[in-house]
mmCIF file of C-alpha atoms in Angstrom:
data_model
loop_
_atom_site.group_PDB
_atom_site.id
_atom_site.type_symbol
_atom_site.label_atom_id
_atom_site.label_comp_id
_atom_site.label_asym_id
_atom_site.label_seq_id
_atom_site.Cartn_x
_atom_site.Cartn_y
_atom_site.Cartn_z
ATOM 1 C CA MET A 1 4.176 -30.098 -0.717
ATOM 2 C CA SER A 2 0.446 -30.142 -1.355
ATOM 3 C CA GLU A 3 -1.396 -27.989 -3.849
ATOM 4 C CA GLU A 4 -3.279 -26.355 -0.974
ATOM 5 C CA THR A 5 0.028 -25.334 0.597
ATOM 6 C CA ILE A 6 1.107 -23.713 -2.634
ATOM 7 C CA ASP A 7 -1.963 -21.668 -3.439
ATOM 8 C CA THR A 8 -5.375 -21.601 -1.809
ATOM 9 C CA GLY A 9 -8.238 -19.180 -2.217
ATOM 10 C CA THR A 10 -8.185 -16.046 -4.310
ATOM 11 C CA LEU A 11 -5.819 -13.159 -3.798
ATOM 12 C CA GLN A 12 -8.721 -10.733 -4.091
ATOM 13 C CA ALA A 13 -10.565 -12.435 -1.211
ATOM 14 C CA ASN A 14 -7.462 -12.290 0.968
ATOM 15 C CA GLU A 15 -6.979 -8.617 0.200
ATOM 16 C CA ASP A 16 -10.596 -7.821 1.028
ATOM 17 C CA ARG A 17 -9.981 -9.243 4.503
ATOM 18 C CA LEU A 18 -6.860 -7.103 4.899
ATOM 19 C CA ARG A 19 -8.394 -3.882 3.592
ATOM 20 C CA LEU A 20 -8.785 -2.270 7.017
ATOM 21 C CA ALA A 21 -5.313 -3.370 8.090
ATOM 22 C CA VAL A 22 -3.824 -1.772 4.986
ATOM 23 C CA LEU A 23 -5.680 1.496 5.512
ATOM 24 C CA ALA A 24 -4.733 1.528 9.204
ATOM 25 C CA THR A 25 -1.058 1.017 8.325
ATOM 26 C CA LEU A 26 -1.192 3.876 5.835
ATOM 27 C CA ALA A 27 -2.814 6.156 8.397
ATOM 28 C CA VAL A 28 -0.501 5.309 11.314
ATOM 29 C CA THR A 29 2.718 5.570 9.309
ATOM 30 C CA SER A 30 1.601 8.887 7.791
ATOM 31 C CA ILE A 31 0.882 10.316 11.240
ATOM 32 C CA ILE A 32 4.317 9.225 12.479
ATOM 33 C CA ASP A 33 5.934 10.702 9.368
ATOM 34 C CA VAL A 34 4.271 14.077 9.889
ATOM 35 C CA TYR A 35 5.123 14.121 13.604
ATOM 36 C CA LEU A 36 8.821 13.281 13.167
ATOM 37 C CA LEU A 37 9.311 15.663 10.266
ATOM 38 C CA ALA A 38 7.535 18.464 12.133
ATOM 39 C CA ILE A 39 9.743 17.912 15.198
ATOM 40 C CA SER A 40 12.915 17.871 13.114
ATOM 41 C CA ALA A 41 12.018 21.047 11.176
ATOM 42 C CA SER A 42 13.381 23.240 13.975
ATOM 43 C CA THR A 43 16.509 21.191 14.696
ATOM 44 C CA LEU A 44 17.831 20.123 11.288
ATOM 45 C CA SER A 45 19.367 22.493 8.784
ATOM 46 C CA LEU A 46 17.130 23.359 5.860
ATOM 47 C CA VAL A 47 18.693 21.273 3.074
ATOM 48 C CA PRO A 48 18.832 17.912 4.933
ATOM 49 C CA TRP A 49 15.310 18.440 6.247
ATOM 50 C CA LEU A 50 13.973 19.238 2.769
ATOM 51 C CA LEU A 51 15.688 16.176 1.267
ATOM 52 C CA LEU A 52 14.293 13.831 3.933
ATOM 53 C CA THR A 53 10.845 15.409 3.650
ATOM 54 C CA LEU A 54 10.890 15.090 -0.145
ATOM 55 C CA ALA A 55 11.916 11.417 0.111
ATOM 56 C CA CYS A 56 9.040 10.778 2.493
ATOM 57 C CA ILE A 57 6.545 12.585 0.238
ATOM 58 C CA VAL A 58 7.666 10.578 -2.815
ATOM 59 C CA ILE A 59 7.269 7.252 -0.992
ATOM 60 C CA VAL A 60 3.856 8.169 0.426
ATOM 61 C CA GLY A 61 2.851 9.515 -2.984
ATOM 62 C CA LEU A 62 3.472 6.111 -4.591
ATOM 63 C CA ASN A 63 0.899 4.612 -2.252
ATOM 64 C CA VAL A 64 -1.597 7.429 -2.693
ATOM 65 C CA ARG A 65 -1.395 7.094 -6.473
ATOM 66 C CA CYS A 66 -2.037 3.352 -6.328
ATOM 67 C CA LEU A 67 -4.791 3.810 -3.736
ATOM 68 C CA LEU A 68 -6.677 6.158 -6.051
ATOM 69 C CA VAL A 69 -6.256 3.848 -9.059
ATOM 70 C CA SER A 70 -6.632 0.370 -7.584
ATOM 71 C CA GLY A 71 -7.777 0.706 -3.991
ATOM 72 C CA PRO A 72 -5.894 -0.687 -0.977
ATOM 73 C CA THR A 73 -3.682 -3.725 -1.534
ATOM 74 C CA MET A 74 -1.354 -5.607 0.798
ATOM 75 C CA GLY A 75 1.551 -4.462 -1.368
ATOM 76 C CA MET A 76 1.120 -0.983 0.099
ATOM 77 C CA ILE A 77 2.195 -2.108 3.576
ATOM 78 C CA PRO A 78 5.970 -2.367 3.007
ATOM 79 C CA ILE A 79 5.933 0.913 1.069
ATOM 80 C CA ALA A 80 4.115 2.626 3.932
ATOM 81 C CA LEU A 81 6.693 1.230 6.355
ATOM 82 C CA ALA A 82 9.491 2.395 4.066
ATOM 83 C CA SER A 83 8.211 5.968 4.397
ATOM 84 C CA LEU A 84 9.268 5.790 8.040
ATOM 85 C CA ALA A 85 12.933 5.511 7.010
ATOM 86 C CA PRO A 86 13.553 9.191 6.109
ATOM 87 C CA ALA A 87 11.188 10.420 8.840
ATOM 88 C CA SER A 88 12.844 8.349 11.589
ATOM 89 C CA LEU A 89 16.279 9.341 10.319
ATOM 90 C CA ALA A 90 15.246 12.960 10.709
ATOM 91 C CA GLY A 91 13.920 12.191 14.185
ATOM 92 C CA SER A 92 17.136 10.479 15.260
ATOM 93 C CA ARG A 93 19.013 13.682 14.405
ATOM 94 C CA SER A 94 16.573 15.792 16.399
ATOM 95 C CA PHE A 95 16.166 14.021 19.745
ATOM 96 C CA GLU A 96 18.841 13.869 22.420
ATOM 97 C CA LYS A 97 21.032 10.812 21.999
ATOM 98 C CA PHE A 98 20.352 7.664 23.990
ATOM 99 C CA THR A 99 16.950 8.809 25.166
ATOM 100 C CA GLY A 100 13.890 6.617 24.658
ATOM 101 C CA THR A 101 12.660 8.588 21.637
ATOM 102 C CA TRP A 102 16.120 8.532 20.072
ATOM 103 C CA TRP A 103 16.353 4.765 20.453
ATOM 104 C CA ALA A 104 12.853 4.428 18.988
ATOM 105 C CA CYS A 105 13.874 6.415 15.910
ATOM 106 C CA VAL A 106 17.060 4.360 15.513
ATOM 107 C CA ALA A 107 15.097 1.122 15.823
ATOM 108 C CA ILE A 108 12.497 2.256 13.282
ATOM 109 C CA SER A 109 15.081 3.437 10.762
ATOM 110 C CA SER A 110 17.122 0.227 11.145
ATOM 111 C CA PHE A 111 14.025 -1.909 10.633
ATOM 112 C CA THR A 112 12.826 -0.004 7.584
ATOM 113 C CA PHE A 113 16.231 -0.030 5.892
ATOM 114 C CA ALA A 114 16.494 -3.770 6.556
ATOM 115 C CA LEU A 115 12.986 -4.244 5.127
ATOM 116 C CA CYS A 116 13.913 -2.340 1.961
ATOM 117 C CA ALA A 117 17.046 -4.468 1.550
ATOM 118 C CA TYR A 118 15.044 -7.666 2.028
ATOM 119 C CA MET A 119 12.390 -6.636 -0.497
ATOM 120 C CA GLY A 120 15.111 -5.688 -2.962
ATOM 121 C CA TRP A 121 16.660 -9.132 -2.560
ATOM 122 C CA TRP A 122 13.283 -10.721 -3.304
ATOM 123 C CA PHE A 123 12.732 -8.495 -6.316
ATOM 124 C CA ARG A 124 16.015 -9.785 -7.698
ATOM 125 C CA ARG A 125 14.792 -13.362 -7.210
ATOM 126 C CA LEU A 126 11.535 -12.597 -9.007
ATOM 127 C CA GLU A 127 13.478 -11.106 -11.892
ATOM 128 C CA SER A 128 15.537 -14.284 -12.187
ATOM 129 C CA ALA A 129 12.457 -16.044 -13.624
ATOM 130 C CA TYR A 130 12.839 -14.138 -16.888
ATOM 131 C CA GLU A 131 16.510 -13.192 -16.788
ATOM 132 C CA LYS A 132 17.115 -15.383 -19.837
ATOM 133 C CA PRO A 133 14.535 -14.548 -22.526
ATOM 134 C CA ALA A 134 12.313 -17.506 -23.414
ATOM 135 C CA ASP A 135 11.979 -18.620 -27.006
ATOM 136 C CA PRO A 136 8.616 -20.387 -27.430
ATOM 137 C CA ARG A 137 8.466 -23.009 -30.145
ATOM 138 C CA ARG A 138 6.312 -22.247 -33.141
ATOM 139 C CA ASP A 139 3.746 -24.801 -32.013
ATOM 140 C CA ALA A 140 3.730 -23.732 -28.350
ATOM 141 C CA VAL A 141 0.548 -23.294 -26.342
ATOM 142 C CA LEU A 142 0.502 -19.800 -24.820
ATOM 143 C CA VAL A 143 -1.193 -20.206 -21.445
ATOM 144 C CA VAL A 144 -2.360 -16.750 -20.335
ATOM 145 C CA LEU A 145 -3.052 -16.703 -16.599
ATOM 146 C CA GLY A 146 -6.204 -14.888 -15.530
ATOM 147 C CA GLY A 147 -6.469 -11.700 -13.524
ATOM 148 C CA LEU A 148 -9.064 -9.313 -12.220
ATOM 149 C CA VAL A 149 -11.660 -7.990 -14.656
ATOM 150 C CA LYS A 150 -13.856 -4.957 -14.008
ATOM 151 C CA ASN A 151 -17.106 -4.062 -15.745
ATOM 152 C CA GLY A 152 -16.576 -6.834 -18.259
ATOM 153 C CA GLU A 153 -13.133 -5.578 -19.283
ATOM 154 C CA PRO A 154 -9.628 -6.809 -18.425
ATOM 155 C CA THR A 155 -7.756 -4.596 -15.999
ATOM 156 C CA PRO A 156 -4.623 -2.870 -17.407
ATOM 157 C CA THR A 157 -2.402 -5.567 -15.896
ATOM 158 C CA LEU A 158 -4.407 -8.332 -17.552
ATOM 159 C CA GLN A 159 -4.491 -6.439 -20.845
ATOM 160 C CA LYS A 160 -0.683 -6.427 -20.870
ATOM 161 C CA ARG A 161 -0.666 -10.224 -20.553
ATOM 162 C CA LEU A 162 -3.079 -10.528 -23.456
ATOM 163 C CA GLU A 163 -1.093 -8.109 -25.611
ATOM 164 C CA VAL A 164 2.080 -10.150 -25.092
ATOM 165 C CA ALA A 165 0.252 -13.389 -25.948
ATOM 166 C CA ALA A 166 -1.259 -11.847 -29.074
ATOM 167 C CA ALA A 167 2.164 -10.610 -30.216
ATOM 168 C CA LEU A 168 3.614 -14.100 -29.755
ATOM 169 C CA TRP A 169 0.701 -15.579 -31.711
ATOM 170 C CA ARG A 170 1.244 -13.142 -34.580
ATOM 171 C CA GLU A 171 4.883 -14.228 -34.765
ATOM 172 C CA ALA A 172 3.711 -17.803 -35.329
ATOM 173 C CA PRO A 173 -0.024 -18.309 -36.005
ATOM 174 C CA SER A 174 0.486 -22.051 -35.494
ATOM 175 C CA ARG A 175 0.633 -21.311 -31.787
ATOM 176 C CA VAL A 176 -2.526 -21.699 -29.708
ATOM 177 C CA ILE A 177 -3.587 -19.345 -26.938
ATOM 178 C CA LEU A 178 -5.233 -20.815 -23.842
ATOM 179 C CA VAL A 179 -6.897 -18.301 -21.496
ATOM 180 C CA THR A 180 -7.626 -19.460 -17.982
ATOM 181 C CA GLY A 181 -9.675 -17.769 -15.265
ATOM 182 C CA GLY A 182 -12.876 -18.471 -13.361
ATOM 183 C CA PRO A 183 -15.930 -16.360 -12.475
ATOM 184 C CA ASP A 184 -15.440 -12.621 -12.142
ATOM 185 C CA LEU A 185 -16.496 -10.640 -9.068
ATOM 186 C CA THR A 186 -20.084 -10.300 -10.326
ATOM 187 C CA GLY A 187 -20.467 -13.983 -11.168
ATOM 188 C CA THR A 188 -22.074 -13.109 -14.502
ATOM 189 C CA THR A 189 -19.102 -14.077 -16.674
ATOM 190 C CA THR A 190 -15.616 -15.532 -16.345
ATOM 191 C CA GLU A 191 -12.173 -14.016 -16.640
ATOM 192 C CA ALA A 192 -11.396 -16.490 -19.425
ATOM 193 C CA GLU A 193 -14.423 -15.432 -21.491
ATOM 194 C CA VAL A 194 -13.566 -11.743 -21.065
ATOM 195 C CA MET A 195 -9.988 -12.502 -22.111
ATOM 196 C CA ARG A 196 -11.162 -14.471 -25.153
ATOM 197 C CA GLN A 197 -13.444 -11.642 -26.317
ATOM 198 C CA TRP A 198 -10.712 -9.062 -25.816
ATOM 199 C CA LEU A 199 -8.241 -11.085 -27.898
ATOM 200 C CA ILE A 200 -10.781 -11.426 -30.707
ATOM 201 C CA GLU A 201 -11.998 -7.823 -30.698
ATOM 202 C CA GLN A 202 -8.826 -5.923 -29.824
ATOM 203 C CA GLU A 203 -6.058 -8.125 -31.195
ATOM 204 C CA GLY A 204 -7.779 -9.899 -34.088
ATOM 205 C CA VAL A 205 -6.948 -13.409 -32.896
ATOM 206 C CA PRO A 206 -9.311 -15.937 -34.573
ATOM 207 C CA LYS A 207 -11.564 -17.692 -32.088
ATOM 208 C CA GLU A 208 -10.424 -21.106 -33.348
ATOM 209 C CA ASN A 209 -6.917 -20.254 -32.084
ATOM 210 C CA ILE A 210 -8.163 -19.652 -28.534
ATOM 211 C CA LEU A 211 -8.923 -22.307 -25.924
ATOM 212 C CA VAL A 212 -10.929 -21.344 -22.836
ATOM 213 C CA GLU A 213 -10.558 -22.703 -19.299
ATOM 214 C CA PRO A 214 -13.292 -20.964 -17.230
ATOM 215 C CA HIS A 215 -13.005 -22.533 -13.773
ATOM 216 C CA ALA A 216 -9.646 -21.718 -12.120
ATOM 217 C CA ILE A 217 -9.704 -19.263 -9.212
ATOM 218 C CA ASN A 218 -5.999 -19.105 -8.387
ATOM 219 C CA THR A 219 -2.592 -19.662 -9.943
ATOM 220 C CA SER A 220 -2.330 -23.305 -8.950
ATOM 221 C CA GLN A 221 -5.707 -24.061 -10.514
ATOM 222 C CA ASN A 222 -4.830 -21.985 -13.597
ATOM 223 C CA ILE A 223 -1.956 -24.323 -14.327
ATOM 224 C CA ALA A 224 -3.682 -27.546 -13.251
ATOM 225 C CA TYR A 225 -6.869 -26.908 -15.221
ATOM 226 C CA ALA A 226 -4.940 -25.631 -18.230
ATOM 227 C CA THR A 227 -3.044 -28.923 -18.295
ATOM 228 C CA GLU A 228 -6.329 -30.833 -18.258
ATOM 229 C CA ALA A 229 -7.778 -28.647 -21.030
ATOM 230 C CA LEU A 230 -4.751 -29.270 -23.222
ATOM 231 C CA ALA A 231 -5.011 -33.007 -22.686
ATOM 232 C CA LYS A 232 -8.674 -32.946 -23.731
ATOM 233 C CA ALA A 233 -7.789 -30.940 -26.831
ATOM 234 C CA GLY A 234 -5.009 -33.367 -27.749
ATOM 235 C CA LEU A 235 -2.328 -30.704 -27.271
ATOM 236 C CA SER A 236 -0.575 -32.026 -24.178
ATOM 237 C CA LYS A 237 2.622 -32.775 -26.113
ATOM 238 C CA ARG A 238 3.033 -29.163 -27.203
ATOM 239 C CA GLN A 239 5.341 -26.796 -25.341
ATOM 240 C CA PHE A 240 3.665 -25.251 -22.269
ATOM 241 C CA CYS A 241 4.418 -21.516 -22.297
ATOM 242 C CA ILE A 242 3.099 -19.436 -19.400
ATOM 243 C CA VAL A 243 2.314 -15.793 -20.156
ATOM 244 C CA THR A 244 1.800 -13.688 -17.061
ATOM 245 C CA SER A 245 2.961 -10.485 -15.381
ATOM 246 C CA ASP A 246 6.691 -10.111 -14.747
ATOM 247 C CA TYR A 247 6.351 -10.177 -10.950
ATOM 248 C CA HIS A 248 4.096 -13.277 -11.120
ATOM 249 C CA LEU A 249 6.229 -15.462 -13.371
ATOM 250 C CA TYR A 250 8.529 -16.758 -10.612
ATOM 251 C CA ARG A 251 5.625 -18.229 -8.634
ATOM 252 C CA ALA A 252 3.803 -19.549 -11.697
ATOM 253 C CA LEU A 253 6.876 -21.431 -12.905
ATOM 254 C CA ALA A 254 7.507 -22.793 -9.393
ATOM 255 C CA ILE A 255 3.970 -24.201 -9.300
ATOM 256 C CA ALA A 256 4.430 -25.703 -12.767
ATOM 257 C CA ARG A 257 7.651 -27.399 -11.670
ATOM 258 C CA HIS A 258 5.892 -28.756 -8.582
ATOM 259 C CA ARG A 259 3.333 -30.342 -10.894
ATOM 260 C CA GLY A 260 6.011 -31.877 -13.067
ATOM 261 C CA ILE A 261 5.301 -29.575 -16.008
ATOM 262 C CA ASP A 262 8.247 -28.584 -18.166
ATOM 263 C CA ALA A 263 7.131 -25.003 -18.742
ATOM 264 C CA ILE A 264 8.779 -21.856 -19.995
ATOM 265 C CA GLY A 265 7.606 -18.360 -19.164
ATOM 266 C CA VAL A 266 7.193 -15.044 -20.945
ATOM 267 C CA PRO A 267 6.683 -11.920 -18.795
ATOM 268 C CA SER A 268 4.405 -8.980 -19.441
ATOM 269 C CA PRO A 269 5.053 -5.525 -17.966
ATOM 270 C CA VAL A 270 2.931 -4.039 -15.218
ATOM 271 C CA PRO A 271 1.411 -0.526 -15.437
ATOM 272 C CA SER A 272 3.654 1.928 -13.611
ATOM 273 C CA SER A 273 0.789 3.195 -11.454
ATOM 274 C CA SER A 274 0.758 -0.045 -9.461
ATOM 275 C CA ALA A 275 4.044 -1.786 -10.325
ATOM 276 C CA LEU A 276 5.828 -1.384 -6.987
ATOM 277 C CA GLN A 277 2.754 -2.425 -5.008
ATOM 278 C CA GLN A 278 2.273 -5.488 -7.233
ATOM 279 C CA TRP A 279 5.855 -6.598 -6.703
ATOM 280 C CA CYS A 280 5.619 -6.087 -2.925
ATOM 281 C CA ARG A 281 2.330 -7.959 -2.812
ATOM 282 C CA GLU A 282 3.845 -10.885 -4.693
ATOM 283 C CA VAL A 283 6.581 -11.243 -2.088
ATOM 284 C CA PHE A 284 3.900 -11.413 0.629
ATOM 285 C CA VAL A 285 2.030 -14.083 -1.320
ATOM 286 C CA ILE A 286 5.128 -16.207 -1.860
ATOM 287 C CA LEU A 287 6.087 -16.059 1.801
ATOM 288 C CA SER A 288 2.553 -16.801 2.990
ATOM 289 C CA LYS A 289 2.249 -19.840 0.689
ATOM 290 C CA GLY A 290 5.455 -21.295 2.044
ATOM 291 C CA PHE A 291 7.329 -22.019 -1.159
ATOM 292 C CA HIS A 292 10.482 -20.186 -2.165
#
């Protein structure tokens, strides 16, 4: 398997291309939800209708919350489709059996329940990457994988990665932190430089304990270039410890294994406002890259 097969381009660039598709999916599924729930309001008893409507509102609300905080992401698509489950279930109880509309509701509900089961199965696989807590050696190199920065500051997800790395460094100051990430969206700085400054200013990590890799634009390059940076610094024999978001650790470790790197991984939590979307997005990325 080639490196290009594993990870090409930036996730942000791919999402920019899918922005309209994501918004269209949100709009279409919401319209279908409203239509089916409105139709079923006069045919279902009050309690079942309220429960199905509430379930639909909660699912749609998860996407709306993330949309307001982070903007549209491909991880919103399966959640939008999942909102069709309670709405189509309500519709299947409202239309006459074995008619075209009834079959459509049954097909939609079956698909969405199957999708939820499949995503849940993948979430369990992603969790397996950190099921057994890692125990970095006291001389380990903590390789913090880059993420999106905005206005010269790490995003909340990236801050969590840095906080975990800083905590591990404080446990054993003999450890070295390597931050890796290329140019930000403005091109005026790099993710790695922003990460380095944040560690110094917010976490009190001495600059001599931080190595910077400022060129990588994706996960595969993060790991490849970090390996090269460690070799140049004479640290290639130290333990390679990847610090990244919980949902991302499975893929990062898979790429490291593909490169013949004996790495361990430490997860960082994801802010609740975007956690479900991040996990869904990661499944899309893994499937699209063809390694799992």
